[in-house]
Coordinates of C-alpha atoms in Angstrom, one line a residue:
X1 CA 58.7 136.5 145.1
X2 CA 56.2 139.0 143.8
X3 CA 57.3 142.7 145.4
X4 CA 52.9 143.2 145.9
X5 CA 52.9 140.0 148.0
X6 CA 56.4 140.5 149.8
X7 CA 54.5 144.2 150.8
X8 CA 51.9 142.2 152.2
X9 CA 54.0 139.7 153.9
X10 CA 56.2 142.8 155.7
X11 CA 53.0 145.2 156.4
X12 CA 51.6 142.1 158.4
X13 CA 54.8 141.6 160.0
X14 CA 55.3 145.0 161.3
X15 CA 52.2 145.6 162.3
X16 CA 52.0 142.2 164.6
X17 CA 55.8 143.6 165.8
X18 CA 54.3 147.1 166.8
X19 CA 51.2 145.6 168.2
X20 CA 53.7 143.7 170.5
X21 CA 55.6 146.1 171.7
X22 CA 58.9 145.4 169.8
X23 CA 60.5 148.5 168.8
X24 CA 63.3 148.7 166.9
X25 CA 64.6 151.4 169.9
X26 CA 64.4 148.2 171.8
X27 CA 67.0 146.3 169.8
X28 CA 68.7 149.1 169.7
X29 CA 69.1 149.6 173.4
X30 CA 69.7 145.5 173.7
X31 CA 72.7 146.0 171.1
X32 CA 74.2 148.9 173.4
X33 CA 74.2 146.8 176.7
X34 CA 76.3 144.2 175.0
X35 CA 77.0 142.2 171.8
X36 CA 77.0 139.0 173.0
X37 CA 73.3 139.9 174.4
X38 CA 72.6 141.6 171.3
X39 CA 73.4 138.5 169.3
X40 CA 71.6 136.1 171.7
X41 CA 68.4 138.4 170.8
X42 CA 68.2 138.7 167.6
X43 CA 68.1 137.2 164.0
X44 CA 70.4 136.9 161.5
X45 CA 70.4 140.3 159.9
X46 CA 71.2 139.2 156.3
X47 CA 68.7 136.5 155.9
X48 CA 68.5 133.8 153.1
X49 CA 65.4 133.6 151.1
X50 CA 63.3 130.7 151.9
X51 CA 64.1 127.5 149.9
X52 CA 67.5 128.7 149.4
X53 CA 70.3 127.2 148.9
X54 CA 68.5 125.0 146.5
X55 CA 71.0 122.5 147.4
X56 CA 74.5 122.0 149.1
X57 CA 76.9 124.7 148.6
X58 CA 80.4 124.1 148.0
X59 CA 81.4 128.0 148.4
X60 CA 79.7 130.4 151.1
X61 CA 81.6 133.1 149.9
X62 CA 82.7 134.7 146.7
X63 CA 85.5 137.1 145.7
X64 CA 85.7 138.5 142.2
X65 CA 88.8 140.3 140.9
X66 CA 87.7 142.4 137.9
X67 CA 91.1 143.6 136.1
X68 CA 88.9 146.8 133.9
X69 CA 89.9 147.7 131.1
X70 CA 90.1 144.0 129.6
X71 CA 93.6 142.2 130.6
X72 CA 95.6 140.6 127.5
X73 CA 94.8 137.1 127.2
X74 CA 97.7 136.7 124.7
X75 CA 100.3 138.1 127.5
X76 CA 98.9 136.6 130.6
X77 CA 97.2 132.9 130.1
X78 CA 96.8 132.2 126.4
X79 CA 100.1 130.9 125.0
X80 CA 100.9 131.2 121.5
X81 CA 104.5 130.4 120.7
X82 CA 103.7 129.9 116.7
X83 CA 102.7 133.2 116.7
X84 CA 106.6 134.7 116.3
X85 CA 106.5 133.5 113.0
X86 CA 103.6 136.2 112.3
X87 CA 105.4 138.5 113.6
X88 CA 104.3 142.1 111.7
X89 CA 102.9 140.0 108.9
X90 CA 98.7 140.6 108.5
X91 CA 95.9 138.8 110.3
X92 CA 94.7 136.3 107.5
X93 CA 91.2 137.8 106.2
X94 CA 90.3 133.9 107.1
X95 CA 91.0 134.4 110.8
X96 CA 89.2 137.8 111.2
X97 CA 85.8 136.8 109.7
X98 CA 84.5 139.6 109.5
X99 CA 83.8 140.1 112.8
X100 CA 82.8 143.8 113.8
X101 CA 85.9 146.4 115.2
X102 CA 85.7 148.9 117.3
X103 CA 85.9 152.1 115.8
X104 CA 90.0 152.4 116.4
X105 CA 90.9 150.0 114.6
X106 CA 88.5 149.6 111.4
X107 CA 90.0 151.9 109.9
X108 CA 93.8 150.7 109.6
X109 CA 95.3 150.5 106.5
X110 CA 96.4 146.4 107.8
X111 CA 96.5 144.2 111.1
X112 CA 99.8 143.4 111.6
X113 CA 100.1 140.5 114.1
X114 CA 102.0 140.9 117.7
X115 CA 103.0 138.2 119.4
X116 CA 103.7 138.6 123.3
X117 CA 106.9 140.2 124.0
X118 CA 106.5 138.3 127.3
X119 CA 108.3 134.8 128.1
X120 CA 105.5 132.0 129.3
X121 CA 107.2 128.9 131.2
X122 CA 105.1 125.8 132.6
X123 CA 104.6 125.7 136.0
X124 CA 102.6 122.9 139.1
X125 CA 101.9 119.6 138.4
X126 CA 99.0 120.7 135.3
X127 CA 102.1 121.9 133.5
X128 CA 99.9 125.1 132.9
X129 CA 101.7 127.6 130.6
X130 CA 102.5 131.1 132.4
X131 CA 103.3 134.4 131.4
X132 CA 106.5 136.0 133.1
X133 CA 104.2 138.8 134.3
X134 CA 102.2 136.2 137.1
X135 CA 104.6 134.6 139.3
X136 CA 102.9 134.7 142.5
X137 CA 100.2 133.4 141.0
X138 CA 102.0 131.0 138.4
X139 CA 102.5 129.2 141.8
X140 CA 98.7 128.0 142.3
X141 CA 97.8 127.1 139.5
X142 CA 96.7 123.4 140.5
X143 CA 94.4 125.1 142.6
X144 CA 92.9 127.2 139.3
X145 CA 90.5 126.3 136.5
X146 CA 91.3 128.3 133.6
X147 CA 88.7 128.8 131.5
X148 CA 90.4 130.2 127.8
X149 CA 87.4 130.3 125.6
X150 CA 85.4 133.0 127.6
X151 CA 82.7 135.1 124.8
X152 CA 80.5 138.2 125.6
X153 CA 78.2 140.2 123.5
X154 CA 79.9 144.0 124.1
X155 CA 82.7 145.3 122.3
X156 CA 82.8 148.4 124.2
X157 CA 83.4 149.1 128.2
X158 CA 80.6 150.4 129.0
X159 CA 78.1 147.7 127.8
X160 CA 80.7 145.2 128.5
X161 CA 81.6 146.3 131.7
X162 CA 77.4 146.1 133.0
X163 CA 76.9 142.8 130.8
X164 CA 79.8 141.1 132.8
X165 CA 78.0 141.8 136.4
X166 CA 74.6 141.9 135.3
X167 CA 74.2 139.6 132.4
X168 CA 72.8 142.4 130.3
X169 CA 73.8 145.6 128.8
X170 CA 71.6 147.9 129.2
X171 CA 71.6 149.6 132.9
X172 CA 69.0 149.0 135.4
X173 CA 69.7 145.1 135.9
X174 CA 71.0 143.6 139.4
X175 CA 74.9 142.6 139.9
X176 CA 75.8 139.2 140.6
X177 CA 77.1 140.4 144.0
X178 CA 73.3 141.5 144.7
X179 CA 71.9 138.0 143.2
X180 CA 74.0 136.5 146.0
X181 CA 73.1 138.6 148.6
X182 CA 69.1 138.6 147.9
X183 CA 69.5 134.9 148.2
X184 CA 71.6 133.6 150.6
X185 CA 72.1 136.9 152.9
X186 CA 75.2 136.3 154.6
X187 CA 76.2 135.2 158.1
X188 CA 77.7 138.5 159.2
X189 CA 75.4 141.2 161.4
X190 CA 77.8 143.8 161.6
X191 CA 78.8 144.1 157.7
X192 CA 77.1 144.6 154.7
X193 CA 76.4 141.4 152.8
X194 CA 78.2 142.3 149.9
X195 CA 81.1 145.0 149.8
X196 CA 83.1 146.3 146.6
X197 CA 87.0 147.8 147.0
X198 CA 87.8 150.2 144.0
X199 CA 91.5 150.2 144.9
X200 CA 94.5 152.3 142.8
X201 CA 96.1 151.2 139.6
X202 CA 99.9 152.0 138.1
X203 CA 99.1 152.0 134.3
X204 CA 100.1 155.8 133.0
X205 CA 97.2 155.6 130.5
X206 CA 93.9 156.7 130.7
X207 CA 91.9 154.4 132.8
X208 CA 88.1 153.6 132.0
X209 CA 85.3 155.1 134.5
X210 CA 83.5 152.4 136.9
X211 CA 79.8 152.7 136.9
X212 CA 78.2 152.2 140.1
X213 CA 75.3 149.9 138.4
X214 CA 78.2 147.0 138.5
X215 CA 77.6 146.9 141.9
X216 CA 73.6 148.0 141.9
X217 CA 70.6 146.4 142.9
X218 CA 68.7 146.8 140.1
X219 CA 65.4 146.4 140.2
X220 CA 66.2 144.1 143.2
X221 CA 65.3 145.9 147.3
X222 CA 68.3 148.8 147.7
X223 CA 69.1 147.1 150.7
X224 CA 71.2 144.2 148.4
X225 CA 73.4 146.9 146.6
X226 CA 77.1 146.7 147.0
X227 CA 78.1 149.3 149.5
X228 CA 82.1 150.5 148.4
X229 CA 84.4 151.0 150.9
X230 CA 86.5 153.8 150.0
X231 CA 90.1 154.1 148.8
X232 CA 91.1 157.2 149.9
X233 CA 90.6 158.7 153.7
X234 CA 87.7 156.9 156.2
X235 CA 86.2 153.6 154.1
X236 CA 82.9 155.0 154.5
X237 CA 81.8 158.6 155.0
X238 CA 80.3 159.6 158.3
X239 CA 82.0 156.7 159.8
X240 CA 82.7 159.3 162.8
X241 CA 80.6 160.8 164.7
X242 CA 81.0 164.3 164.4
X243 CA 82.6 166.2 167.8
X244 CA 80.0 166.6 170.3
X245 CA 77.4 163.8 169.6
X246 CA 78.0 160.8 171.3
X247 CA 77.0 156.6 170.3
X248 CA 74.2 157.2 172.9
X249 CA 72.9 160.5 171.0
X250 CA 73.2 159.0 168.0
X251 CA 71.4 155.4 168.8
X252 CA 68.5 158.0 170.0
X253 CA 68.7 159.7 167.2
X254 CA 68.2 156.7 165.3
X255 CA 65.6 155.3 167.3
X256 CA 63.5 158.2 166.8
X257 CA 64.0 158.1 162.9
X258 CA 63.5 154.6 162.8
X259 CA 59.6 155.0 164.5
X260 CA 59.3 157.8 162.1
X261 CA 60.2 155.3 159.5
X262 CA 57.5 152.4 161.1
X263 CA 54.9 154.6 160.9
X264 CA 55.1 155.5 157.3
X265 CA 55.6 151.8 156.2
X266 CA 52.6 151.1 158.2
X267 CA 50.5 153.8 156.2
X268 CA 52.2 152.8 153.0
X269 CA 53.3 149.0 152.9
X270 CA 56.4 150.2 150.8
X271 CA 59.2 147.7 151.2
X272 CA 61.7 150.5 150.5
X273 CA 60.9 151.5 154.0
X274 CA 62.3 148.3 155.3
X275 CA 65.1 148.7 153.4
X276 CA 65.4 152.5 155.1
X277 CA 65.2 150.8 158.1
X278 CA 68.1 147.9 157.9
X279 CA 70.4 150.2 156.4
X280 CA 70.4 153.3 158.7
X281 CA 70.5 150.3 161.5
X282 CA 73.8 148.4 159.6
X283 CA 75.1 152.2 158.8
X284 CA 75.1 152.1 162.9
X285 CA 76.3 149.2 163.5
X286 CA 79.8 149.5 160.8
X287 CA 80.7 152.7 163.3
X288 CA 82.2 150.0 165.5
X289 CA 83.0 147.1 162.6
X290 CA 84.4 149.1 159.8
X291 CA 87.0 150.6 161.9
X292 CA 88.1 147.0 163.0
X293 CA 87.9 145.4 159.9
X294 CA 90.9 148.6 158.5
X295 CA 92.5 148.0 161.5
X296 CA 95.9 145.6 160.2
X297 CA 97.9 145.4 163.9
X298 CA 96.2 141.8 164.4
X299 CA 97.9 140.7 161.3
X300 CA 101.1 138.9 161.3
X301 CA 104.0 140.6 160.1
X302 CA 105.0 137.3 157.9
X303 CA 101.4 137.8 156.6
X304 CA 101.6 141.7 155.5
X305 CA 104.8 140.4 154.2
X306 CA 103.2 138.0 152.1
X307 CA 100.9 140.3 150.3
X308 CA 103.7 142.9 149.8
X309 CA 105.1 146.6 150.5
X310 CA 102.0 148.5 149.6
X311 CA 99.7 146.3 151.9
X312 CA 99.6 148.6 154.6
X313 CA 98.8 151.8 151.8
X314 CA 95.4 152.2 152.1
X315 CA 93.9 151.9 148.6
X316 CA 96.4 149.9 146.8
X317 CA 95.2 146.4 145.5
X318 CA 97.8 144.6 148.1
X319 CA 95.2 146.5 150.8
X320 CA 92.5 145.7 149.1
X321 CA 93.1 142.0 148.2
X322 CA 93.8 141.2 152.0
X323 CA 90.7 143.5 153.8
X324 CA 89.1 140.9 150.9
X325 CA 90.1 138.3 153.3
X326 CA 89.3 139.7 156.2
X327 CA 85.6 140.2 154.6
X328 CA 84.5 137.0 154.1
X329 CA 86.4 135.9 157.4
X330 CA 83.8 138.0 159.3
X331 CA 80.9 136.5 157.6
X332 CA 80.7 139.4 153.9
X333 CA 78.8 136.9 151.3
X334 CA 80.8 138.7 148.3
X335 CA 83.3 141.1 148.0
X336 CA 84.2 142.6 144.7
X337 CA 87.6 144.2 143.6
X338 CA 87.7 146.5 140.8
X339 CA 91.4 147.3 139.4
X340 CA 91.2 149.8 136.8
X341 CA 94.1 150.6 134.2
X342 CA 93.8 147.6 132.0
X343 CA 92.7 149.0 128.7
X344 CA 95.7 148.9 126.9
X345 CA 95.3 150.3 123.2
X346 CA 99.2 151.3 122.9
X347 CA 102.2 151.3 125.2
X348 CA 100.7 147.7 126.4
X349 CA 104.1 146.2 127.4
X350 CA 105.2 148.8 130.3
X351 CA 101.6 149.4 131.0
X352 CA 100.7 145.6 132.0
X353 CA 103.9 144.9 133.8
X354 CA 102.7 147.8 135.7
X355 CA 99.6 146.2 136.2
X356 CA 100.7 143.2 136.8
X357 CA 103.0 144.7 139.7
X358 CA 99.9 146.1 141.3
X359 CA 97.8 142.5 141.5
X360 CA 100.1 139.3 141.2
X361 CA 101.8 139.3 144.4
X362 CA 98.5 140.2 146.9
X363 CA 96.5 137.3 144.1
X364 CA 98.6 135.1 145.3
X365 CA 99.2 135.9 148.5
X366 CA 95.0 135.9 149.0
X367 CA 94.9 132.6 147.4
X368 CA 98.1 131.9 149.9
X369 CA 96.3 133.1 152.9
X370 CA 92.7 131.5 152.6
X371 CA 93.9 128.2 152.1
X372 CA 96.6 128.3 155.1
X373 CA 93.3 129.3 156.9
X374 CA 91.0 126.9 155.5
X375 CA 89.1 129.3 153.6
X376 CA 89.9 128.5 150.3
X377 CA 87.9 125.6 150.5
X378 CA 84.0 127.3 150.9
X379 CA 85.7 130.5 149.0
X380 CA 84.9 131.0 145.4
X381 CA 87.6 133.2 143.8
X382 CA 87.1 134.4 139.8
X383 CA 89.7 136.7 138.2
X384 CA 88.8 138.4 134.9
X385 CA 88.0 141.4 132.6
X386 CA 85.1 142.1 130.6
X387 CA 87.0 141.0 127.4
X388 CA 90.3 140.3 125.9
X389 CA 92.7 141.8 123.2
X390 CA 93.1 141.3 119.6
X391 CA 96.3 139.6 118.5
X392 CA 96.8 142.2 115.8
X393 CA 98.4 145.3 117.1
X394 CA 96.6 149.0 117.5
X395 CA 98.7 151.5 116.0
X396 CA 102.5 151.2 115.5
X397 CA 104.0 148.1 116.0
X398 CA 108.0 147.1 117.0
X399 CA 110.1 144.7 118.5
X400 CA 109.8 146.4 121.9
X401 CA 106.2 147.9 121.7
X402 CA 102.2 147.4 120.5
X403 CA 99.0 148.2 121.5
X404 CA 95.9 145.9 121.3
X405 CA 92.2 146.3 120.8
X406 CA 89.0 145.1 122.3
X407 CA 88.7 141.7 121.7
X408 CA 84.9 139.8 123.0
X409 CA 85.0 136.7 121.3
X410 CA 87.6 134.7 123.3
X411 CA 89.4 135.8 126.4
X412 CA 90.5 134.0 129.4
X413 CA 89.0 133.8 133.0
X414 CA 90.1 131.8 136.2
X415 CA 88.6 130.4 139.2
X416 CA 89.7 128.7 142.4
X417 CA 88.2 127.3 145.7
X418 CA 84.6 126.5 146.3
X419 CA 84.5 123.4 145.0
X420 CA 86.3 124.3 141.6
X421 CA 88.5 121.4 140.6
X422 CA 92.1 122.8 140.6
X423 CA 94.7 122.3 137.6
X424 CA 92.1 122.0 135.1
X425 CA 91.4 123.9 131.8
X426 CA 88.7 124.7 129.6
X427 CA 87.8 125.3 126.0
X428 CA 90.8 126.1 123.8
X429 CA 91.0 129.1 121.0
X430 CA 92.7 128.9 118.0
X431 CA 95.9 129.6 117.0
X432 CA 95.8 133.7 117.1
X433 CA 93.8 134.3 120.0
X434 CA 91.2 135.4 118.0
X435 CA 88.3 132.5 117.6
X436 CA 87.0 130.1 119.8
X437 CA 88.5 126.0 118.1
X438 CA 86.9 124.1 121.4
X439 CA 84.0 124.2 123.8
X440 CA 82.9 128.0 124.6
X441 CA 81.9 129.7 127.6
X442 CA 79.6 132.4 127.1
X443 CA 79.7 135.0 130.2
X444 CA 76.4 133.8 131.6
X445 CA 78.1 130.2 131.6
X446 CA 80.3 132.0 134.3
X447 CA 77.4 133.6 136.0
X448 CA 76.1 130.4 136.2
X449 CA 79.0 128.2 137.6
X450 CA 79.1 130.7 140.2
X451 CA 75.6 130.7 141.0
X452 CA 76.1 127.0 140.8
X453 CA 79.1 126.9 143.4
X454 CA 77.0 128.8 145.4
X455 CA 74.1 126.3 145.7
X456 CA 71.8 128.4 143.5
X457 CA 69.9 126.6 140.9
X458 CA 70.4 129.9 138.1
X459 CA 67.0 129.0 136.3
X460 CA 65.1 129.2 139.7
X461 CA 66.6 132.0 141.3
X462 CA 64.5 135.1 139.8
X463 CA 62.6 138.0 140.6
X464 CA 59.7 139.5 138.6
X465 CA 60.7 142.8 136.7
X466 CA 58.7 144.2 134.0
X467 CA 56.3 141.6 133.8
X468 CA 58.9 138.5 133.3
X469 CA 60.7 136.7 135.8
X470 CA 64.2 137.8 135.3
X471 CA 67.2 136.4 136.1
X472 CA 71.1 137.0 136.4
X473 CA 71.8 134.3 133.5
X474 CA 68.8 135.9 131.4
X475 CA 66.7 133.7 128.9
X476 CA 68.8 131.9 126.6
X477 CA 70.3 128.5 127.4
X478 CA 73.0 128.6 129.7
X479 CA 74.6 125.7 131.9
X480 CA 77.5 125.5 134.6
X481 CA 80.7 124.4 132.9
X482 CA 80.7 121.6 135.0
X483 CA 84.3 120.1 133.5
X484 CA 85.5 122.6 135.9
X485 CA 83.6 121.8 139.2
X486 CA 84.8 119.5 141.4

């Protein structure tokens, strides 16, 4: 919708709400005498645009598990046996292409191949090949649709990192997680519509900076960024009051700001008021919901169990996987989980076992979890970095130890859930892990089965930006791989 006629829209709006006597002090008071009365008055606070979904949604909600750094597809999913017989021998000129390097590696005197030191075995009725490193999540894989053949445009993190949630990669763009929740709000009034967990990593190297645009609006209303629950101490700051001011001082409090707020939207029609608005009220309203949602004692013990011994550390990516769970059980559209640590240039066999350690038990006990709750079903899970690993080794190579570069043109991603048709694989790459042999999946092919999952049409889901009407998927050709959908 155009922002000049959406002002218009809102001014009249608020004006025919003031002119009525409906104060947001009102609602306010309403919420405080109850919730069930508080509910019964009000609208759904995360509201759908109209029109949307464009048709029937096979997910409600998504989760995306971003490993940083860009996982190993050679080590993980991609299984290359015939690789030993490379072993320490050069990457044929052939295979390479010419393609660009990053600046560590173009200047080595030779690529010597590396093959995984890690065992792969075949595991669920798809017979999918496994590394030794995943086998919590090994165990689902008929419920996963590996997609191998996965191609972006960056070579570097930065870039790579913003083109993987924003489909561009320059900054300034809107996340997928904000795509999602400017369309089809969510169906919780008491958390945000989308929430991102940052949790802590084990890898002893150097891990890459997060930059908060992954989770940004963009040039989409503030009101859809991701808000980021915090690792360390309360999830949110402020989440107390501080000593002395009560939930009745502060609801006056924001009573008063909030007619301050009216007035100036009624002088200026700025739609960044409204957003001012909702988020000092959902600010309010996570006092009571945050708290709960942190709060494990309703959980099983056979459940905490499940997700393993650092669940109940807050921070860790067991913690973060299941309060994932408990998101989207209380109604969050998306929730995304960044795990840093995963940019592995040397040292990469200790450092991704470590890694691995950190995620594969609480990925599988999520995907464990949502299904024994019937979650999994309308739940759209992805798991994936913003690019792979070269198959040559960085630096010194042995039979014990190698490091691998930044790899963009193939690298594999999964999904699972929402309508994704389990045991199923996609595209293939060749034999070193390095080019794409069948059917490729550019980034914004992902984008788009998600958006797709989701009930969102990507090419009519857009927002005018600059003059164009811009969307997540951008303006070249893209399609929902639709070999995976079920």
């Amino acid at each position: 919708m155009n922002p000049l006629f959406k002002s218009h829209l809102l001014q009249t709006r608020r004006q025919f709400f003031g002119h009525s006597g409906l104060r947001l002090g009102g609602l306010g008071l309403t919420y405080a005498m109850g919730r069930e009365a508080f509910a019964a008055s009000k609208t759904q606070v995360h509201e759908p645009l109209p029109g949307l979904p464009h048709f029937a949604a096979k997910a409600k909600a998504v989760i995306y598990l971003h490993m940083n750094g860009g996982p190993s597809q050679l080590d993980t999913w991609d299984y290359k046996p015939g690789l030993q017989q490379w072993y320490d021998k050069d990457l044929p000129p052939s295979v390479q292409g010419g393609q660009r390097l990053t600046g560590m590696t173009s200047k080595q005197a030779r690529f010597p191949v590396a093959p995984s030191l890690f065992k792969f075995a075949q595991h669920g009725q798809c017979g999918r090949w496994v590394s030794e490193l995943l086998p919590h999540t090994a165990k689902h894989v008929d419920d996963i649709a590996l997609i191998k053949t996965v191609h972006t445009n960056a070579i570097n993190h930065d870039p790579a990192c913003t083109f993987v949630m924003t489909g561009r990669e320059v900054p300034g763009f809107a996340s997928l997680g904000s795509w999602l929740a400017y369309g089809l709000g969510s169906e919780s009034n008491d958390l945000p519509a989308f929430v991102v967990l940052t949790p802590t990593w084990s890898a002893k190297a150097m891990a890459q900076a997060l930059f908060t645009r992954m989770w940004s609006s963009g040039f989409l209303p503030s009101q859809f960024s991701g808000v980021a629950l915090r690792a360390v101490g309360d999830p949110v700051l402020y989440i107390q009051n501080p000593d002395g001011v009560s939930p009745a001082n502060r609801r006056a409090m924001l009573d008063t700001l909030a007619q301050m707020n009216a007035h100036s939207f009624e002088k200026f029609g700025d739609p960044e008021i409204q957003a001012r608005i909702s988020q000092y009220e959902m600010a309010f309203r996570m006092q009571t919901s945050v708290p709960e949602l942190v709060d494990l004692k309703s959980e099983s013990q056979a459940t905490l169990d499940m997700y393993g011994p650092e669940v109940q550390k807050p921070g860790t990516f067991a913690a973060s996987a299941l309060l994932a769970r408990r998101l989207v059980e209380r109604g969050t559209r998306v929730v995304q989980v960044l795990h840093r640590g995963w940019d592995q240039h040397g040292n990469l066999p200790s450092d991704i076992r470590l890694q691995c350690r950190d995620t594969d038990q609480p990925i599988g006990a999520l995907l464990t979890d949502l299904k024994q709750r019937g979650l999994l079903d309308s739940t759209l899970v992805i798991w994936g970095g913003e690019f792979g690993r070269t198959v040559y080794s960085q630096g010194g190579l042995s039979q014990t130890n190698y490091g691998r570069d930044h790899h963009p043109r193939n690298f594999c991603m999964w999904m699972a859930g929402g309508g994704i048709k389990g045991g199923t694989s996609y595209g293939e790459s060749d034999d070193f892990s390095y080019n794409i042999a069948t059917d490729p999946a550019h980034l914004n092919d992902i984008n788009a089965t998600i958006l797709n999952q989701c009930g969102i049409d990507h090419e009519r889901l857009s927002y005018k930006f600059q003059g164009l009407d811009a969307r997540l998927t951008g303006v070249e050709r893209q399609h929902p791989i639709k070999e995976i959908i079920g």
